[in-house]
């Protein structure tokens, strides 16, 4: 009787699934904190549809996470993307940085989603 194969390391699975463009995006999210779908599409992808499909894939791989702030007068803004824990682990490995804390992504996401100056941060990132 055969033993089942161990589950693949999530970081190795991520590294085998991403492209050079994904690497660039993860680095930008590491350096700048948060980017919207529209900002990512304008900077890196040929179309919004292609951007959304790729971001959905990166979310499933747990490289990025997303949130949608509510508008004051109803509705919500577009998705805002931040690094998830595997995204941090990947960037640290690529840049030969020390290993990340296991809760680094959660803590950073909490600080970014509760920032009163989030629109200002996004405006600065728009210049990127």
JSON list of C-alpha atoms in Angstrom, two decimals:
[
{"chain": "A", "resi": 1, "resn": "UNK", "atom": "CA", "xyz": [0.00, 0.00, 0.00]},
{"chain": "A", "resi": 2, "resn": "UNK", "atom": "CA", "xyz": [1.40, 3.39, -0.97]},
{"chain": "A", "resi": 3, "resn": "UNK", "atom": "CA", "xyz": [1.73, 6.25, 1.43]},
{"chain": "A", "resi": 4, "resn": "UNK", "atom": "CA", "xyz": [0.14, 9.49, 0.31]},
{"chain": "A", "resi": 5, "resn": "UNK", "atom": "CA", "xyz": [2.57, 12.15, -0.80]},
{"chain": "A", "resi": 6, "resn": "UNK", "atom": "CA", "xyz": [3.06, 15.01, 1.64]},
{"chain": "A", "resi": 7, "resn": "UNK", "atom": "CA", "xyz": [1.32, 18.24, 0.76]},
{"chain": "A", "resi": 8, "resn": "UNK", "atom": "CA", "xyz": [3.53, 20.60, -1.21]},
{"chain": "A", "resi": 9, "resn": "UNK", "atom": "CA", "xyz": [5.09, 23.48, 0.65]},
{"chain": "A", "resi": 10, "resn": "UNK", "atom": "CA", "xyz": [2.83, 26.48, -0.02]},
{"chain": "A", "resi": 11, "resn": "UNK", "atom": "CA", "xyz": [5.81, 28.80, -0.61]},
{"chain": "A", "resi": 12, "resn": "UNK", "atom": "CA", "xyz": [7.32, 26.41, -3.15]},
{"chain": "A", "resi": 13, "resn": "UNK", "atom": "CA", "xyz": [3.93, 26.09, -4.86]},
{"chain": "A", "resi": 14, "resn": "UNK", "atom": "CA", "xyz": [3.69, 29.89, -5.01]},
{"chain": "A", "resi": 15, "resn": "UNK", "atom": "CA", "xyz": [7.21, 30.30, -6.37]},
{"chain": "A", "resi": 16, "resn": "UNK", "atom": "CA", "xyz": [6.49, 27.73, -9.09]},
{"chain": "A", "resi": 17, "resn": "UNK", "atom": "CA", "xyz": [3.29, 29.54, -10.10]},
{"chain": "A", "resi": 18, "resn": "UNK", "atom": "CA", "xyz": [4.30, 33.18, -10.37]},
{"chain": "A", "resi": 19, "resn": "UNK", "atom": "CA", "xyz": [5.74, 35.20, -13.23]},
{"chain": "A", "resi": 20, "resn": "UNK", "atom": "CA", "xyz": [8.29, 38.00, -13.36]},
{"chain": "A", "resi": 21, "resn": "UNK", "atom": "CA", "xyz": [5.38, 40.46, -13.45]},
{"chain": "A", "resi": 22, "resn": "UNK", "atom": "CA", "xyz": [3.96, 38.87, -10.30]},
{"chain": "A", "resi": 23, "resn": "UNK", "atom": "CA", "xyz": [7.38, 39.24, -8.64]},
{"chain": "A", "resi": 24, "resn": "UNK", "atom": "CA", "xyz": [7.37, 42.92, -9.51]},
{"chain": "A", "resi": 25, "resn": "UNK", "atom": "CA", "xyz": [3.85, 43.37, -8.13]},
{"chain": "A", "resi": 26, "resn": "UNK", "atom": "CA", "xyz": [4.69, 41.58, -4.87]},
{"chain": "A", "resi": 27, "resn": "UNK", "atom": "CA", "xyz": [7.76, 43.78, -4.47]},
{"chain": "A", "resi": 28, "resn": "UNK", "atom": "CA", "xyz": [5.68, 46.92, -5.04]},
{"chain": "A", "resi": 29, "resn": "UNK", "atom": "CA", "xyz": [3.12, 45.79, -2.47]},
{"chain": "A", "resi": 30, "resn": "UNK", "atom": "CA", "xyz": [5.94, 45.10, -0.02]},
{"chain": "A", "resi": 31, "resn": "UNK", "atom": "CA", "xyz": [7.43, 48.56, -0.59]},
{"chain": "A", "resi": 32, "resn": "UNK", "atom": "CA", "xyz": [4.22, 50.61, -0.91]},
{"chain": "A", "resi": 33, "resn": "UNK", "atom": "CA", "xyz": [1.69, 48.72, 1.21]},
{"chain": "A", "resi": 34, "resn": "UNK", "atom": "CA", "xyz": [-1.48, 48.88, -0.85]},
{"chain": "A", "resi": 35, "resn": "UNK", "atom": "CA", "xyz": [-2.52, 49.27, -4.49]},
{"chain": "A", "resi": 36, "resn": "UNK", "atom": "CA", "xyz": [-5.95, 49.23, -6.12]},
{"chain": "A", "resi": 37, "resn": "UNK", "atom": "CA", "xyz": [-7.00, 47.02, -9.01]},
{"chain": "A", "resi": 38, "resn": "UNK", "atom": "CA", "xyz": [-6.99, 50.02, -11.34]},
{"chain": "A", "resi": 39, "resn": "UNK", "atom": "CA", "xyz": [-3.47, 51.06, -10.30]},
{"chain": "A", "resi": 40, "resn": "UNK", "atom": "CA", "xyz": [-2.15, 47.55, -10.85]},
{"chain": "A", "resi": 41, "resn": "UNK", "atom": "CA", "xyz": [-3.91, 47.28, -14.22]},
{"chain": "A", "resi": 42, "resn": "UNK", "atom": "CA", "xyz": [-2.53, 50.60, -15.46]},
{"chain": "A", "resi": 43, "resn": "UNK", "atom": "CA", "xyz": [1.03, 49.78, -14.40]},
{"chain": "A", "resi": 44, "resn": "UNK", "atom": "CA", "xyz": [1.42, 46.11, -15.28]},
{"chain": "A", "resi": 45, "resn": "UNK", "atom": "CA", "xyz": [-1.34, 44.53, -17.37]},
{"chain": "A", "resi": 46, "resn": "UNK", "atom": "CA", "xyz": [-2.83, 44.97, -20.86]},
{"chain": "A", "resi": 47, "resn": "UNK", "atom": "CA", "xyz": [-6.45, 44.93, -19.67]},
{"chain": "A", "resi": 48, "resn": "UNK", "atom": "CA", "xyz": [-8.56, 45.20, -16.53]},
{"chain": "A", "resi": 49, "resn": "UNK", "atom": "CA", "xyz": [-10.07, 41.75, -17.15]},
{"chain": "A", "resi": 50, "resn": "UNK", "atom": "CA", "xyz": [-6.63, 40.12, -17.35]},
{"chain": "A", "resi": 51, "resn": "UNK", "atom": "CA", "xyz": [-5.60, 42.01, -14.19]},
{"chain": "A", "resi": 52, "resn": "UNK", "atom": "CA", "xyz": [-8.62, 40.79, -12.25]},
{"chain": "A", "resi": 53, "resn": "UNK", "atom": "CA", "xyz": [-8.05, 37.16, -13.28]},
{"chain": "A", "resi": 54, "resn": "UNK", "atom": "CA", "xyz": [-4.38, 37.28, -12.28]},
{"chain": "A", "resi": 55, "resn": "UNK", "atom": "CA", "xyz": [-5.11, 38.99, -8.96]},
{"chain": "A", "resi": 56, "resn": "UNK", "atom": "CA", "xyz": [-7.78, 36.37, -8.22]},
{"chain": "A", "resi": 57, "resn": "UNK", "atom": "CA", "xyz": [-5.17, 33.66, -8.85]},
{"chain": "A", "resi": 58, "resn": "UNK", "atom": "CA", "xyz": [-2.62, 35.37, -6.59]},
{"chain": "A", "resi": 59, "resn": "UNK", "atom": "CA", "xyz": [-5.33, 35.64, -3.91]},
{"chain": "A", "resi": 60, "resn": "UNK", "atom": "CA", "xyz": [-6.08, 31.91, -4.18]},
{"chain": "A", "resi": 61, "resn": "UNK", "atom": "CA", "xyz": [-2.34, 31.20, -3.86]},
{"chain": "A", "resi": 62, "resn": "UNK", "atom": "CA", "xyz": [-2.36, 33.40, -0.71]},
{"chain": "A", "resi": 63, "resn": "UNK", "atom": "CA", "xyz": [0.32, 35.73, -2.09]},
{"chain": "A", "resi": 64, "resn": "UNK", "atom": "CA", "xyz": [-2.00, 38.73, -1.84]},
{"chain": "A", "resi": 65, "resn": "UNK", "atom": "CA", "xyz": [-5.11, 39.60, 0.11]},
{"chain": "A", "resi": 66, "resn": "UNK", "atom": "CA", "xyz": [-7.75, 42.17, -0.71]},
{"chain": "A", "resi": 67, "resn": "UNK", "atom": "CA", "xyz": [-10.33, 44.41, 0.93]},
{"chain": "A", "resi": 68, "resn": "UNK", "atom": "CA", "xyz": [-12.94, 46.93, -0.22]},
{"chain": "A", "resi": 69, "resn": "UNK", "atom": "CA", "xyz": [-13.40, 50.05, 1.89]},
{"chain": "A", "resi": 70, "resn": "UNK", "atom": "CA", "xyz": [-16.96, 51.34, 2.12]},
{"chain": "A", "resi": 71, "resn": "UNK", "atom": "CA", "xyz": [-17.89, 54.70, 0.64]},
{"chain": "A", "resi": 72, "resn": "UNK", "atom": "CA", "xyz": [-19.35, 57.26, 3.05]},
{"chain": "A", "resi": 73, "resn": "UNK", "atom": "CA", "xyz": [-22.55, 57.62, 0.98]},
{"chain": "A", "resi": 74, "resn": "UNK", "atom": "CA", "xyz": [-23.07, 53.95, 0.17]},
{"chain": "A", "resi": 75, "resn": "UNK", "atom": "CA", "xyz": [-21.36, 51.38, -1.98]},
{"chain": "A", "resi": 76, "resn": "UNK", "atom": "CA", "xyz": [-17.70, 50.50, -1.86]},
{"chain": "A", "resi": 77, "resn": "UNK", "atom": "CA", "xyz": [-14.43, 51.34, -3.50]},
{"chain": "A", "resi": 78, "resn": "UNK", "atom": "CA", "xyz": [-12.61, 48.91, -5.85]},
{"chain": "A", "resi": 79, "resn": "UNK", "atom": "CA", "xyz": [-10.55, 46.13, -4.35]},
{"chain": "A", "resi": 80, "resn": "UNK", "atom": "CA", "xyz": [-7.39, 47.21, -2.58]},
{"chain": "A", "resi": 81, "resn": "UNK", "atom": "CA", "xyz": [-4.56, 44.65, -2.58]},
{"chain": "A", "resi": 82, "resn": "UNK", "atom": "CA", "xyz": [-1.99, 44.00, 0.16]},
{"chain": "A", "resi": 83, "resn": "UNK", "atom": "CA", "xyz": [0.50, 41.20, 0.69]},
{"chain": "A", "resi": 84, "resn": "UNK", "atom": "CA", "xyz": [-0.66, 38.03, 2.36]},
{"chain": "A", "resi": 85, "resn": "UNK", "atom": "CA", "xyz": [1.78, 36.02, 4.49]},
{"chain": "A", "resi": 86, "resn": "UNK", "atom": "CA", "xyz": [3.10, 33.91, 1.60]},
{"chain": "A", "resi": 87, "resn": "UNK", "atom": "CA", "xyz": [3.70, 37.09, -0.37]},
{"chain": "A", "resi": 88, "resn": "UNK", "atom": "CA", "xyz": [5.85, 38.39, 2.49]},
{"chain": "A", "resi": 89, "resn": "UNK", "atom": "CA", "xyz": [7.69, 35.09, 2.70]},
{"chain": "A", "resi": 90, "resn": "UNK", "atom": "CA", "xyz": [8.34, 35.16, -1.05]},
{"chain": "A", "resi": 91, "resn": "UNK", "atom": "CA", "xyz": [9.65, 38.75, -1.08]},
{"chain": "A", "resi": 92, "resn": "UNK", "atom": "CA", "xyz": [11.90, 38.04, 1.90]},
{"chain": "A", "resi": 93, "resn": "UNK", "atom": "CA", "xyz": [13.30, 34.97, 0.15]},
{"chain": "A", "resi": 94, "resn": "UNK", "atom": "CA", "xyz": [13.84, 36.89, -3.12]},
{"chain": "A", "resi": 95, "resn": "UNK", "atom": "CA", "xyz": [15.60, 39.75, -1.34]},
{"chain": "A", "resi": 96, "resn": "UNK", "atom": "CA", "xyz": [17.59, 37.52, 1.03]},
{"chain": "A", "resi": 97, "resn": "UNK", "atom": "CA", "xyz": [15.98, 39.15, 4.08]},
{"chain": "A", "resi": 98, "resn": "UNK", "atom": "CA", "xyz": [15.54, 37.41, 7.42]},
{"chain": "A", "resi": 99, "resn": "UNK", "atom": "CA", "xyz": [12.42, 35.23, 7.74]},
{"chain": "A", "resi": 100, "resn": "UNK", "atom": "CA", "xyz": [9.14, 37.04, 8.42]},
{"chain": "A", "resi": 101, "resn": "UNK", "atom": "CA", "xyz": [7.06, 36.93, 11.56]},
{"chain": "A", "resi": 102, "resn": "UNK", "atom": "CA", "xyz": [4.10, 34.58, 11.15]},
{"chain": "A", "resi": 103, "resn": "UNK", "atom": "CA", "xyz": [1.63, 37.40, 11.81]},
{"chain": "A", "resi": 104, "resn": "UNK", "atom": "CA", "xyz": [3.35, 40.08, 9.74]},
{"chain": "A", "resi": 105, "resn": "UNK", "atom": "CA", "xyz": [0.74, 40.15, 6.96]},
{"chain": "A", "resi": 106, "resn": "UNK", "atom": "CA", "xyz": [-2.19, 40.26, 9.38]},
{"chain": "A", "resi": 107, "resn": "UNK", "atom": "CA", "xyz": [-0.67, 43.13, 11.37]},
{"chain": "A", "resi": 108, "resn": "UNK", "atom": "CA", "xyz": [0.24, 45.14, 8.27]},
{"chain": "A", "resi": 109, "resn": "UNK", "atom": "CA", "xyz": [-3.20, 44.61, 6.75]},
{"chain": "A", "resi": 110, "resn": "UNK", "atom": "CA", "xyz": [-4.87, 45.80, 9.94]},
{"chain": "A", "resi": 111, "resn": "UNK", "atom": "CA", "xyz": [-2.76, 48.94, 10.01]},
{"chain": "A", "resi": 112, "resn": "UNK", "atom": "CA", "xyz": [-3.42, 49.70, 6.32]},
{"chain": "A", "resi": 113, "resn": "UNK", "atom": "CA", "xyz": [-7.18, 49.09, 6.41]},
{"chain": "A", "resi": 114, "resn": "UNK", "atom": "CA", "xyz": [-7.65, 51.35, 9.43]},
{"chain": "A", "resi": 115, "resn": "UNK", "atom": "CA", "xyz": [-5.48, 54.24, 8.19]},
{"chain": "A", "resi": 116, "resn": "UNK", "atom": "CA", "xyz": [-7.38, 57.52, 8.17]},
{"chain": "A", "resi": 117, "resn": "UNK", "atom": "CA", "xyz": [-5.08, 58.72, 5.37]},
{"chain": "A", "resi": 118, "resn": "UNK", "atom": "CA", "xyz": [-5.56, 55.67, 3.12]},
{"chain": "A", "resi": 119, "resn": "UNK", "atom": "CA", "xyz": [-6.74, 57.85, 0.18]},
{"chain": "A", "resi": 120, "resn": "UNK", "atom": "CA", "xyz": [-3.58, 59.94, 0.56]},
{"chain": "A", "resi": 121, "resn": "UNK", "atom": "CA", "xyz": [-1.40, 56.80, 0.53]},
{"chain": "A", "resi": 122, "resn": "UNK", "atom": "CA", "xyz": [-3.18, 55.57, -2.60]},
{"chain": "A", "resi": 123, "resn": "UNK", "atom": "CA", "xyz": [-2.70, 58.96, -4.24]},
{"chain": "A", "resi": 124, "resn": "UNK", "atom": "CA", "xyz": [1.02, 58.78, -3.56]},
{"chain": "A", "resi": 125, "resn": "UNK", "atom": "CA", "xyz": [1.13, 55.25, -4.92]},
{"chain": "A", "resi": 126, "resn": "UNK", "atom": "CA", "xyz": [-0.67, 56.44, -8.05]},
{"chain": "A", "resi": 127, "resn": "UNK", "atom": "CA", "xyz": [2.50, 58.39, -8.94]},
{"chain": "A", "resi": 128, "resn": "UNK", "atom": "CA", "xyz": [4.35, 55.06, -8.93]}
]
